[in-house]
XYZ file of N, CA, C and O in Angstrom:
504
model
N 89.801 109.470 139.148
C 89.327 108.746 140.322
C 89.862 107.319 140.279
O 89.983 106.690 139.228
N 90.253 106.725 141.790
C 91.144 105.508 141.493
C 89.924 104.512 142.116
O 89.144 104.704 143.049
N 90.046 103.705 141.468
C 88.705 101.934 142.152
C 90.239 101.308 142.462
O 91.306 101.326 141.849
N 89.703 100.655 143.943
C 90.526 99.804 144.831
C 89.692 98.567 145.024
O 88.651 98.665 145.674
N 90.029 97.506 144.557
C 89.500 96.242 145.137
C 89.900 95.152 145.576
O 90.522 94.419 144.807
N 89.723 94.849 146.572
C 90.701 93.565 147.751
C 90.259 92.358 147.393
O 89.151 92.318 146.857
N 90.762 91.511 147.532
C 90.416 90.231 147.318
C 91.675 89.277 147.583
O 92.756 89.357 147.000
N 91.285 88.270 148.675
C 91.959 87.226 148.882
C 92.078 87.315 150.485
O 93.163 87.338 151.068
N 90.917 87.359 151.076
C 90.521 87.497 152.053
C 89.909 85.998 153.017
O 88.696 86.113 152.842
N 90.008 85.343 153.469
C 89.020 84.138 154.428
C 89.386 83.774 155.764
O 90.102 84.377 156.564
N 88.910 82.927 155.850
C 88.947 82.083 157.266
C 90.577 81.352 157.182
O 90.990 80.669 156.244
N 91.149 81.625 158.131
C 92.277 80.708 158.435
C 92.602 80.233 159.571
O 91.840 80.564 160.479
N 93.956 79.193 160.014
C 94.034 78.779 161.177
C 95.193 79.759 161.395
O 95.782 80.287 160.451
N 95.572 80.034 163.017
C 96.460 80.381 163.247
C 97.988 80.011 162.842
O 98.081 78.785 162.787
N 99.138 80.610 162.560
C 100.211 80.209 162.190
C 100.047 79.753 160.168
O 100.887 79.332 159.371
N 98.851 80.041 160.040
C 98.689 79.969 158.339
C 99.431 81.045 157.685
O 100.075 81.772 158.442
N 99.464 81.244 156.690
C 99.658 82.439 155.917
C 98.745 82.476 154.295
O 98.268 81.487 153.739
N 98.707 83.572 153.910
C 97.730 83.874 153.380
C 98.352 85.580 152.351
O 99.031 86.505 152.797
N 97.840 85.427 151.104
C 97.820 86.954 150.088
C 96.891 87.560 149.971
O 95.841 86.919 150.005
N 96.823 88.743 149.820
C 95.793 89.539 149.798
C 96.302 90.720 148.623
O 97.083 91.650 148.823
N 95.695 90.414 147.523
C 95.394 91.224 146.355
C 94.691 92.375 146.365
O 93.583 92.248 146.886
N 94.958 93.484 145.957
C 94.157 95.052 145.560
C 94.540 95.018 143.739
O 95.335 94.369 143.058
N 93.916 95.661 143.559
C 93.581 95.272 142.206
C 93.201 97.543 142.031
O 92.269 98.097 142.613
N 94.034 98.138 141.291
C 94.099 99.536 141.082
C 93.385 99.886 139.336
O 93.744 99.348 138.289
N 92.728 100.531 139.447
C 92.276 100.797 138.120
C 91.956 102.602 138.682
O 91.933 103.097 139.809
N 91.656 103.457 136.706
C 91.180 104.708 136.979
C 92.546 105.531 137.321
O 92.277 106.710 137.550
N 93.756 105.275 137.406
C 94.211 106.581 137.448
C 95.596 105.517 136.762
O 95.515 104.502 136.070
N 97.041 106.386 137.391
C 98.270 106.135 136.987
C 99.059 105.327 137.927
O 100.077 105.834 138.397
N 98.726 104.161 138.253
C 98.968 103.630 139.748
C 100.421 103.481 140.141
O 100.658 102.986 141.243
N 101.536 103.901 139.266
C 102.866 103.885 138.930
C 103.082 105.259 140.564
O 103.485 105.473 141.707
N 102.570 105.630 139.631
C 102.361 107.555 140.689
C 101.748 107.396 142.313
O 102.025 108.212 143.192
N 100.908 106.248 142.520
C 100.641 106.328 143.671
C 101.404 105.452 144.938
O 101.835 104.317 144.737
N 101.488 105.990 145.986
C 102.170 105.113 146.865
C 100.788 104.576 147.693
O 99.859 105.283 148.083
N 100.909 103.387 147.814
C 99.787 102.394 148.005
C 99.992 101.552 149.868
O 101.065 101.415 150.456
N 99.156 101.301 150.179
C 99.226 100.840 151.839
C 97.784 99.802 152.187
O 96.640 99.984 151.769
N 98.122 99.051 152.791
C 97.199 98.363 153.712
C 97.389 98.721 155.118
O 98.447 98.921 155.715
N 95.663 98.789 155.730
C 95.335 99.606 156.595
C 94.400 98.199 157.154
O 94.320 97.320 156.296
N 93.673 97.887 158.522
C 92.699 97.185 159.075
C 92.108 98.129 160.348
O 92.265 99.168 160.990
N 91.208 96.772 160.159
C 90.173 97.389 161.534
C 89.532 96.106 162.135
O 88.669 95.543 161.462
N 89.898 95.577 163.396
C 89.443 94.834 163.887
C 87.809 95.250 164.613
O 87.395 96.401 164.746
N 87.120 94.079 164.984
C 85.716 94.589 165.488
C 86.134 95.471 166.768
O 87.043 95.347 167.589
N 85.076 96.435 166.598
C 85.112 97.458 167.828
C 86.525 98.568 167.932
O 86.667 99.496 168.728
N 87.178 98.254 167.184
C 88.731 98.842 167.077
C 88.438 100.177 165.937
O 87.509 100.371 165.152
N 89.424 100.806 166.186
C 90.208 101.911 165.330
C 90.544 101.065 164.098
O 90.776 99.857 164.143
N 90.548 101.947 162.806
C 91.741 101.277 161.571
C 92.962 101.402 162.028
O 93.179 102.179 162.958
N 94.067 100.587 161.402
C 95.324 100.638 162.114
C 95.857 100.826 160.553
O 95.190 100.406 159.607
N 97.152 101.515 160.380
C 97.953 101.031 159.525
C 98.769 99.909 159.372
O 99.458 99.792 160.386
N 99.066 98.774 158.316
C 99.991 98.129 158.654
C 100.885 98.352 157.978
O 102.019 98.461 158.443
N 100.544 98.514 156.366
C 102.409 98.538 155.445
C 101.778 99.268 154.363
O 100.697 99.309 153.776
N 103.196 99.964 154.347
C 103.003 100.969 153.121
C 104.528 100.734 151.914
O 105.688 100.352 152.066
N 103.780 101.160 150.865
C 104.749 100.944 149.523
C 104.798 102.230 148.606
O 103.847 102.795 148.065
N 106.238 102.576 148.561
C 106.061 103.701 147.748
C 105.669 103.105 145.761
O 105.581 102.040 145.149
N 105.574 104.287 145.521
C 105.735 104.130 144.277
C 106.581 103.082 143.225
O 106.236 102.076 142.606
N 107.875 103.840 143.342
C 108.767 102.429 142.872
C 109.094 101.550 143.565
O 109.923 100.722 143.188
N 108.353 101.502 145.113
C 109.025 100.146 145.760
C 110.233 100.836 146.598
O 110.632 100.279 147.621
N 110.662 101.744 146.267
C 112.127 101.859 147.105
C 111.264 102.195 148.336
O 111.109 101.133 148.939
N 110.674 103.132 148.938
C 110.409 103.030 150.788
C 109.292 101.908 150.584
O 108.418 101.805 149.724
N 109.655 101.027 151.773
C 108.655 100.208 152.478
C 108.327 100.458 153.952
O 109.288 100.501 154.720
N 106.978 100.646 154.494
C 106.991 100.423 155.777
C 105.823 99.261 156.559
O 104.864 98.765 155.966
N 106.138 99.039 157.788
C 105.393 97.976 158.613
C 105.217 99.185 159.547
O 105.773 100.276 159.669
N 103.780 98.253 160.413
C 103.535 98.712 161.544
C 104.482 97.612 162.543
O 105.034 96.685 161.951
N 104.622 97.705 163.745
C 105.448 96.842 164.595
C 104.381 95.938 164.930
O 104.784 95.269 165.882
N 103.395 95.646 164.661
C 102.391 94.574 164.654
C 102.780 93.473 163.530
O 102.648 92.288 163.834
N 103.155 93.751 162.512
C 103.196 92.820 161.421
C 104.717 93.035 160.955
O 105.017 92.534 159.871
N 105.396 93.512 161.444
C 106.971 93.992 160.593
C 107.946 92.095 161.274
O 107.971 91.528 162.366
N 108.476 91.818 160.079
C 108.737 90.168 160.114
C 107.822 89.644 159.618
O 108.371 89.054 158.687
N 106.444 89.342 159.534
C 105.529 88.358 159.226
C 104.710 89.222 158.084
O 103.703 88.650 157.667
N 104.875 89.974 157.754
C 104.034 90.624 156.603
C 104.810 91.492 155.653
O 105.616 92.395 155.878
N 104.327 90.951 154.466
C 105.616 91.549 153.416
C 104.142 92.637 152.219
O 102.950 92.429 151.995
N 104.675 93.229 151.979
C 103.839 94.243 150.847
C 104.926 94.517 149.438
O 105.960 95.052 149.037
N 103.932 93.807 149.155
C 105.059 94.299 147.408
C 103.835 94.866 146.034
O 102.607 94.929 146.096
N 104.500 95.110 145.212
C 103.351 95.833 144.025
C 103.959 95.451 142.616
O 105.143 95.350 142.294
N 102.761 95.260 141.836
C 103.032 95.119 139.965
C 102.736 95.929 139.662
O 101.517 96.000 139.503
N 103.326 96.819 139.431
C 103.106 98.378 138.387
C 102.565 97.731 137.064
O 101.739 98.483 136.548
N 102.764 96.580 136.351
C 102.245 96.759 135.468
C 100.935 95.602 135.390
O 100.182 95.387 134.440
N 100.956 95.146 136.349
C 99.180 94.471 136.668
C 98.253 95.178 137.444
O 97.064 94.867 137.520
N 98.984 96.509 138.257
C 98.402 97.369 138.736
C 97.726 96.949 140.073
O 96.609 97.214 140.518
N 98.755 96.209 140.574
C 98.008 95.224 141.856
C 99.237 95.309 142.848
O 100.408 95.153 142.501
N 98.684 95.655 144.486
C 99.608 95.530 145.331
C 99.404 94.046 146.409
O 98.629 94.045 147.366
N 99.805 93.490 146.224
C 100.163 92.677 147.653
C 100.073 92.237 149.066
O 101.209 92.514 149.452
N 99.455 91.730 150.085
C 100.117 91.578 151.398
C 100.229 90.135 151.558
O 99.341 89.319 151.803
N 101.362 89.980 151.394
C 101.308 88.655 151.839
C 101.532 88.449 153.330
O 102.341 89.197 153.879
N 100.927 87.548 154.027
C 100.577 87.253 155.735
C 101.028 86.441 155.990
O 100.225 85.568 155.661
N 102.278 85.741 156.614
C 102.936 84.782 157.329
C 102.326 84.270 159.094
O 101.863 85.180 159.783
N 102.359 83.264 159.514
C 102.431 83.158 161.227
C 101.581 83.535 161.533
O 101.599 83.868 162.718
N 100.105 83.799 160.691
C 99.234 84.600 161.343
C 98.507 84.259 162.782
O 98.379 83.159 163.319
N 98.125 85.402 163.179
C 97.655 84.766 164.647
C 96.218 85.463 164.887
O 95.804 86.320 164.107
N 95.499 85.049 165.993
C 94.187 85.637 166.064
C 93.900 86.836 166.002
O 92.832 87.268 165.569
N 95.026 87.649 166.522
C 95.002 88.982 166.331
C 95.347 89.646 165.047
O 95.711 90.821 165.007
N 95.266 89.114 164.311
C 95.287 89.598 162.734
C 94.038 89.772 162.297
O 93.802 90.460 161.304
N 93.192 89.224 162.929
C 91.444 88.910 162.559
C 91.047 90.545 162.079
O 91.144 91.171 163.134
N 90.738 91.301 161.232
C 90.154 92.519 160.584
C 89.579 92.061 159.459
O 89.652 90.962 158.908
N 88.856 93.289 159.123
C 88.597 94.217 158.122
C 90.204 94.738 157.249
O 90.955 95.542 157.800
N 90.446 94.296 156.223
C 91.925 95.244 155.681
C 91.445 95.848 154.495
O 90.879 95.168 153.639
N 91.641 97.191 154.358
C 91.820 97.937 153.091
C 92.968 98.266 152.436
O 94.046 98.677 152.866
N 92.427 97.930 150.875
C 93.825 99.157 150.235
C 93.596 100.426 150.265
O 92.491 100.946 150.420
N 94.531 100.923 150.132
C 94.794 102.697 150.121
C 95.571 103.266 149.394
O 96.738 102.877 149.428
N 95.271 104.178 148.650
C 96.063 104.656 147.323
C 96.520 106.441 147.845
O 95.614 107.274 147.801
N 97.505 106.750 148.169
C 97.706 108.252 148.066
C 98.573 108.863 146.834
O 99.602 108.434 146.312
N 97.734 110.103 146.532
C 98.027 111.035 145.534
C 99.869 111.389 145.383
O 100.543 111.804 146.326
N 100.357 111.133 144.125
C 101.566 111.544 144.122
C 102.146 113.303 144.816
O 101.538 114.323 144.491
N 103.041 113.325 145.506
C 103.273 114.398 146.041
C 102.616 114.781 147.129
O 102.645 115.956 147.493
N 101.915 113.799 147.814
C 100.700 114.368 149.253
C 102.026 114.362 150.191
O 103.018 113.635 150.243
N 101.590 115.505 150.906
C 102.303 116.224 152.144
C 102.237 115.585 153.487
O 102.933 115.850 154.467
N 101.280 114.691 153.374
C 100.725 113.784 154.879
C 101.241 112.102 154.750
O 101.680 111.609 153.711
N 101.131 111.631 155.597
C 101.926 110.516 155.656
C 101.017 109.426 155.370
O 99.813 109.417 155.629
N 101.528 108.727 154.948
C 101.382 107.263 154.515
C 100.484 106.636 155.479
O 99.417 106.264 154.990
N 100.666 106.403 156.856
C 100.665 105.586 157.807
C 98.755 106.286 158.421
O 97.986 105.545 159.033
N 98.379 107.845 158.035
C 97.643 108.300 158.980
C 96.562 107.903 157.943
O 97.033 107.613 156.844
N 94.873 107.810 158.084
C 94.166 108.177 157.582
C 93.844 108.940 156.794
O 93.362 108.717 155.683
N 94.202 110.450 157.553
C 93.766 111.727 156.801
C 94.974 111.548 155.850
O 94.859 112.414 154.983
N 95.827 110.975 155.683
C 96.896 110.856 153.689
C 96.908 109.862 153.217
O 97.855 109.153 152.877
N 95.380 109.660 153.124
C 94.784 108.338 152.309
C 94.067 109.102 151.518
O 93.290 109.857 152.103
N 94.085 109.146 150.254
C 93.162 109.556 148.733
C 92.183 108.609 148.579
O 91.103 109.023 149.003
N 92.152 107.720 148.223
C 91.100 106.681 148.087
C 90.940 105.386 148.539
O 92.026 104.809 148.592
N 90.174 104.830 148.821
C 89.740 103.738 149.946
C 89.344 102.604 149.244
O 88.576 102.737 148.292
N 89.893 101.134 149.687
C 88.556 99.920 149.222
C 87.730 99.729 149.881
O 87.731 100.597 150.754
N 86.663 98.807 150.050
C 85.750 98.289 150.498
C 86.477 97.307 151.376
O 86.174 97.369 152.568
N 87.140 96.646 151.117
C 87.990 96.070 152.186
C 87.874 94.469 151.737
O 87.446 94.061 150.657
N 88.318 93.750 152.737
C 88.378 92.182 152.582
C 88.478 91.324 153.710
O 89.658 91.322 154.062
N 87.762 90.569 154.465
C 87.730 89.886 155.834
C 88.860 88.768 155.938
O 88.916 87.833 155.140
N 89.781 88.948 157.020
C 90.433 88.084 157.642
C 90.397 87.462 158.465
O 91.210 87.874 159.292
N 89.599 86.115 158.998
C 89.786 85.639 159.776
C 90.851 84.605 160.800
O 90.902 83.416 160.482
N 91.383 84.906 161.575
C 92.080 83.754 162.068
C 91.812 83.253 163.495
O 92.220 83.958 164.418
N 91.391 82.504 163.674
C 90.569 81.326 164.453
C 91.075 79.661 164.509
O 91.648 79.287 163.486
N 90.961 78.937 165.284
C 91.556 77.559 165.288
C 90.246 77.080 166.028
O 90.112 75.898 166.344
């Protein structure tokens, strides 16, 4: 069983930028391909970026692709988002997301998400 925990989450001004740490414990996190996901109030979760395993595939949603980078330490066991230009509409709820090596479902959907964080609040406001 994998523990996901976010951190580096607050209040910012627009056009700030900002990191956001997951922190992977409980399994082989080398093996998992890892993603940040949000949910603004009243909204759906959205995907935003996903990271394979070794880093070779990266993806963005077209919401954040240019201004949001996702990278990972295999051996601190911690993935990344760093947030550039942010703007009000970045304001969520963001989780990490860990999927099982070899899952058949995609990165980007919900249902090929293995395990979930609790998440971490972003605000951006001026």
């Amino acid at each position: 069983q994998v523990q996901l925990v976010e951190s580096g989450g607050e209040s910012v001004q627009p056009g700030d930028s900002l990191t956001l740490s997951c922190a992977a414990s409980g399994g082989t996190f080398s093996s998992y391909s890892m993603a940040w996901f949000r949910q603004a109030a009243e909204k759906e979760r959205e995907f935003v970026s996903g990271i394979s395993g070794d880093s070779d595939k990266i993806f963005y949603s077209d919401a954040v692709k240019g201004r949001f980078t996702i990278s990972r330490d295999n051996v601190k066991n911690t993935v990344y988002l760093q947030m550039n230009s942010l703007k009000p509409e970045d304001t969520a709820l963001y989780y990490c997301a860990a999927q099982d090596s070899g899952s058949i479902y995609p990165l980007n959907r919900d249902y090929g998400i293995n395990y979930w964080g609790k998440g971490t609040l972003v605000t951006v406001s001026s």
